[in-house]
């Protein structure tokens, strides 16, 4: 059984990021002009221009990593593979595997767990009245020995998780533990 979860695609957050990135490019052009101007400036001006360009350079590097992370999320697919020999969960960008969780032998699969979205209330003392507890999102956890293979609500909808857990139940022959 091989299940491929496609990337979520664009959302409002990605559109905002792209808009922010374009707005960032305009001042960056000014920064490049300043850096080229450093070559012809006198020494006192060079010091001021270099000091002015350091925060912009740090900001440019940070924006590059943030933008690369979001582009990776837009293009990444998640693949769950369960065959007669093993179970594995990996992430791919444009068909190239970028991350693969350690695979386990199929015979190690011992538990199928379905967790519905819930809030676990905390019993904290009176000095922390605003803390209500933790929110647990919907997910399926396939246990293989001590390893967990998670399929979360960020990949598919609630109804698809329900359908998928029944299919995995039929295919693996394991009972579903509801949590």
PDB file of C-alpha atoms in Angstrom, residues 60-177:
ATOM      1  CA  UNK A  60      18.171  39.176   3.304  1.00  0.00           C
ATOM      2  CA  UNK A  61      19.671  35.891   4.528  1.00  0.00           C
ATOM      3  CA  UNK A  62      16.770  35.341   6.959  1.00  0.00           C
ATOM      4  CA  UNK A  63      14.215  36.053   4.201  1.00  0.00           C
ATOM      5  CA  UNK A  64      15.963  33.596   1.908  1.00  0.00           C
ATOM      6  CA  UNK A  65      15.690  30.779   4.456  1.00  0.00           C
ATOM      7  CA  UNK A  66      12.065  31.602   5.300  1.00  0.00           C
ATOM      8  CA  UNK A  67      11.145  31.788   1.621  1.00  0.00           C
ATOM      9  CA  UNK A  68      12.965  28.521   0.849  1.00  0.00           C
ATOM     10  CA  UNK A  69      11.118  26.826   3.723  1.00  0.00           C
ATOM     11  CA  UNK A  70       7.711  27.926   2.410  1.00  0.00           C
ATOM     12  CA  UNK A  71       8.548  26.984  -1.165  1.00  0.00           C
ATOM     13  CA  UNK A  72       9.539  23.561   0.159  1.00  0.00           C
ATOM     14  CA  UNK A  73       6.193  23.242   1.938  1.00  0.00           C
ATOM     15  CA  UNK A  74       4.307  24.250  -1.199  1.00  0.00           C
ATOM     16  CA  UNK A  75       6.089  21.671  -3.371  1.00  0.00           C
ATOM     17  CA  UNK A  76       6.561  18.813  -0.860  1.00  0.00           C
ATOM     18  CA  UNK A  77       4.592  15.558  -0.974  1.00  0.00           C
ATOM     19  CA  UNK A  78       4.414  13.074   1.889  1.00  0.00           C
ATOM     20  CA  UNK A  79       4.569   9.369   1.032  1.00  0.00           C
ATOM     21  CA  UNK A  80       3.507   6.530   3.330  1.00  0.00           C
ATOM     22  CA  UNK A  81       4.562   3.137   2.040  1.00  0.00           C
ATOM     23  CA  UNK A  82       3.574  -0.150   3.639  1.00  0.00           C
ATOM     24  CA  UNK A  83       4.565  -3.262   1.716  1.00  0.00           C
ATOM     25  CA  UNK A  84       5.230  -6.885   2.666  1.00  0.00           C
ATOM     26  CA  UNK A  85       8.718  -6.053   3.957  1.00  0.00           C
ATOM     27  CA  UNK A  86       8.614  -2.607   5.572  1.00  0.00           C
ATOM     28  CA  UNK A  87       6.794   0.579   6.538  1.00  0.00           C
ATOM     29  CA  UNK A  88       8.297   3.964   5.683  1.00  0.00           C
ATOM     30  CA  UNK A  89       7.265   7.612   5.705  1.00  0.00           C
ATOM     31  CA  UNK A  90       9.118  10.101   3.515  1.00  0.00           C
ATOM     32  CA  UNK A  91       8.877  13.612   2.104  1.00  0.00           C
ATOM     33  CA  UNK A  92       9.627  14.473  -1.503  1.00  0.00           C
ATOM     34  CA  UNK A  93      10.046  17.670  -3.456  1.00  0.00           C
ATOM     35  CA  UNK A  94       9.463  17.248  -7.184  1.00  0.00           C
ATOM     36  CA  UNK A  95       9.994  13.480  -6.858  1.00  0.00           C
ATOM     37  CA  UNK A  96      13.306  13.739  -4.980  1.00  0.00           C
ATOM     38  CA  UNK A  97      13.304  12.374  -1.433  1.00  0.00           C
ATOM     39  CA  UNK A  98      14.487  14.996   0.987  1.00  0.00           C
ATOM     40  CA  UNK A  99      13.631  13.207   4.228  1.00  0.00           C
ATOM     41  CA  UNK A 100      12.835   9.629   5.131  1.00  0.00           C
ATOM     42  CA  UNK A 101      11.941   8.458   8.600  1.00  0.00           C
ATOM     43  CA  UNK A 102      13.697   5.252   9.599  1.00  0.00           C
ATOM     44  CA  UNK A 103      11.780   2.351   8.115  1.00  0.00           C
ATOM     45  CA  UNK A 104      10.703  -0.617  10.212  1.00  0.00           C
ATOM     46  CA  UNK A 105       9.881  -4.199   9.231  1.00  0.00           C
ATOM     47  CA  UNK A 106       6.187  -4.762   8.502  1.00  0.00           C
ATOM     48  CA  UNK A 107       5.897  -7.426  11.209  1.00  0.00           C
ATOM     49  CA  UNK A 108       6.800  -4.744  13.800  1.00  0.00           C
ATOM     50  CA  UNK A 109       3.523  -2.881  13.148  1.00  0.00           C
ATOM     51  CA  UNK A 110       1.601  -3.517  16.349  1.00  0.00           C
ATOM     52  CA  UNK A 111      -0.859  -0.671  16.877  1.00  0.00           C
ATOM     53  CA  UNK A 112      -3.130   1.628  14.885  1.00  0.00           C
ATOM     54  CA  UNK A 113      -4.233   4.706  16.802  1.00  0.00           C
ATOM     55  CA  UNK A 114      -6.795   7.354  15.787  1.00  0.00           C
ATOM     56  CA  UNK A 115      -6.679  10.574  17.770  1.00  0.00           C
ATOM     57  CA  UNK A 116      -9.540  13.041  17.348  1.00  0.00           C
ATOM     58  CA  UNK A 117      -9.073  16.748  18.000  1.00  0.00           C
ATOM     59  CA  UNK A 118      -9.486  17.442  21.690  1.00  0.00           C
ATOM     60  CA  UNK A 119      -8.376  19.718  24.483  1.00  0.00           C
ATOM     61  CA  UNK A 120      -6.739  18.212  27.525  1.00  0.00           C
ATOM     62  CA  UNK A 121      -7.439  20.482  30.455  1.00  0.00           C
ATOM     63  CA  UNK A 122      -4.702  21.143  32.914  1.00  0.00           C
ATOM     64  CA  UNK A 123      -5.004  21.305  36.665  1.00  0.00           C
ATOM     65  CA  UNK A 124      -2.611  24.135  37.341  1.00  0.00           C
ATOM     66  CA  UNK A 125      -2.545  26.197  40.531  1.00  0.00           C
ATOM     67  CA  UNK A 126      -4.481  29.443  40.862  1.00  0.00           C
ATOM     68  CA  UNK A 127      -1.523  31.624  39.854  1.00  0.00           C
ATOM     69  CA  UNK A 128      -1.877  30.464  36.205  1.00  0.00           C
ATOM     70  CA  UNK A 129      -5.602  31.005  35.504  1.00  0.00           C
ATOM     71  CA  UNK A 130      -5.219  31.738  31.785  1.00  0.00           C
ATOM     72  CA  UNK A 131      -3.691  28.364  30.918  1.00  0.00           C
ATOM     73  CA  UNK A 132      -6.460  25.946  29.975  1.00  0.00           C
ATOM     74  CA  UNK A 133      -4.442  23.023  28.699  1.00  0.00           C
ATOM     75  CA  UNK A 134      -3.148  21.572  25.455  1.00  0.00           C
ATOM     76  CA  UNK A 135      -4.905  21.199  22.111  1.00  0.00           C
ATOM     77  CA  UNK A 136      -4.307  17.868  20.389  1.00  0.00           C
ATOM     78  CA  UNK A 137      -4.966  17.882  16.649  1.00  0.00           C
ATOM     79  CA  UNK A 138      -6.520  14.978  14.744  1.00  0.00           C
ATOM     80  CA  UNK A 139      -4.089  12.363  13.502  1.00  0.00           C
ATOM     81  CA  UNK A 140      -3.449   8.701  12.826  1.00  0.00           C
ATOM     82  CA  UNK A 141      -0.462   7.065  14.488  1.00  0.00           C
ATOM     83  CA  UNK A 142       0.876   3.763  13.200  1.00  0.00           C
ATOM     84  CA  UNK A 143       3.116   2.143  15.793  1.00  0.00           C
ATOM     85  CA  UNK A 144       5.908  -0.110  14.544  1.00  0.00           C
ATOM     86  CA  UNK A 145       7.906  -1.215  17.553  1.00  0.00           C
ATOM     87  CA  UNK A 146       8.897   2.032  19.280  1.00  0.00           C
ATOM     88  CA  UNK A 147       8.587   4.149  16.109  1.00  0.00           C
ATOM     89  CA  UNK A 148       5.582   6.339  15.351  1.00  0.00           C
ATOM     90  CA  UNK A 149       4.390   7.098  11.833  1.00  0.00           C
ATOM     91  CA  UNK A 150       2.062  10.110  12.018  1.00  0.00           C
ATOM     92  CA  UNK A 151      -0.535  11.234   9.503  1.00  0.00           C
ATOM     93  CA  UNK A 152      -1.954  14.526  10.723  1.00  0.00           C
ATOM     94  CA  UNK A 153      -4.822  16.853   9.913  1.00  0.00           C
ATOM     95  CA  UNK A 154      -2.323  19.139   8.161  1.00  0.00           C
ATOM     96  CA  UNK A 155      -2.064  16.560   5.351  1.00  0.00           C
ATOM     97  CA  UNK A 156      -5.731  15.557   4.913  1.00  0.00           C
ATOM     98  CA  UNK A 157      -9.182  16.467   6.214  1.00  0.00           C
ATOM     99  CA  UNK A 158     -10.968  14.922   9.196  1.00  0.00           C
ATOM    100  CA  UNK A 159     -13.211  12.765   6.974  1.00  0.00           C
ATOM    101  CA  UNK A 160     -10.227  11.535   4.970  1.00  0.00           C
ATOM    102  CA  UNK A 161      -8.488  10.547   8.214  1.00  0.00           C
ATOM    103  CA  UNK A 162     -11.573   8.535   9.231  1.00  0.00           C
ATOM    104  CA  UNK A 163     -11.677   6.804   5.853  1.00  0.00           C
ATOM    105  CA  UNK A 164      -7.929   6.167   5.855  1.00  0.00           C
ATOM    106  CA  UNK A 165      -7.901   4.631   9.334  1.00  0.00           C
ATOM    107  CA  UNK A 166     -10.637   2.162   8.324  1.00  0.00           C
ATOM    108  CA  UNK A 167      -8.684   1.242   5.173  1.00  0.00           C
ATOM    109  CA  UNK A 168      -5.499   0.747   7.199  1.00  0.00           C
ATOM    110  CA  UNK A 169      -7.507  -1.297   9.705  1.00  0.00           C
ATOM    111  CA  UNK A 170      -8.738  -3.597   6.921  1.00  0.00           C
ATOM    112  CA  UNK A 171      -5.356  -3.858   5.216  1.00  0.00           C
ATOM    113  CA  UNK A 172      -3.219  -4.360   8.333  1.00  0.00           C
ATOM    114  CA  UNK A 173      -5.774  -6.355  10.310  1.00  0.00           C
ATOM    115  CA  UNK A 174      -5.188  -4.287  13.450  1.00  0.00           C
ATOM    116  CA  UNK A 175      -7.863  -2.889  15.761  1.00  0.00           C
ATOM    117  CA  UNK A 176      -8.238   0.889  15.910  1.00  0.00           C
ATOM    118  CA  UNK A 177      -7.416   2.440  19.278  1.00  0.00           C
TER     119      UNK A 177
END
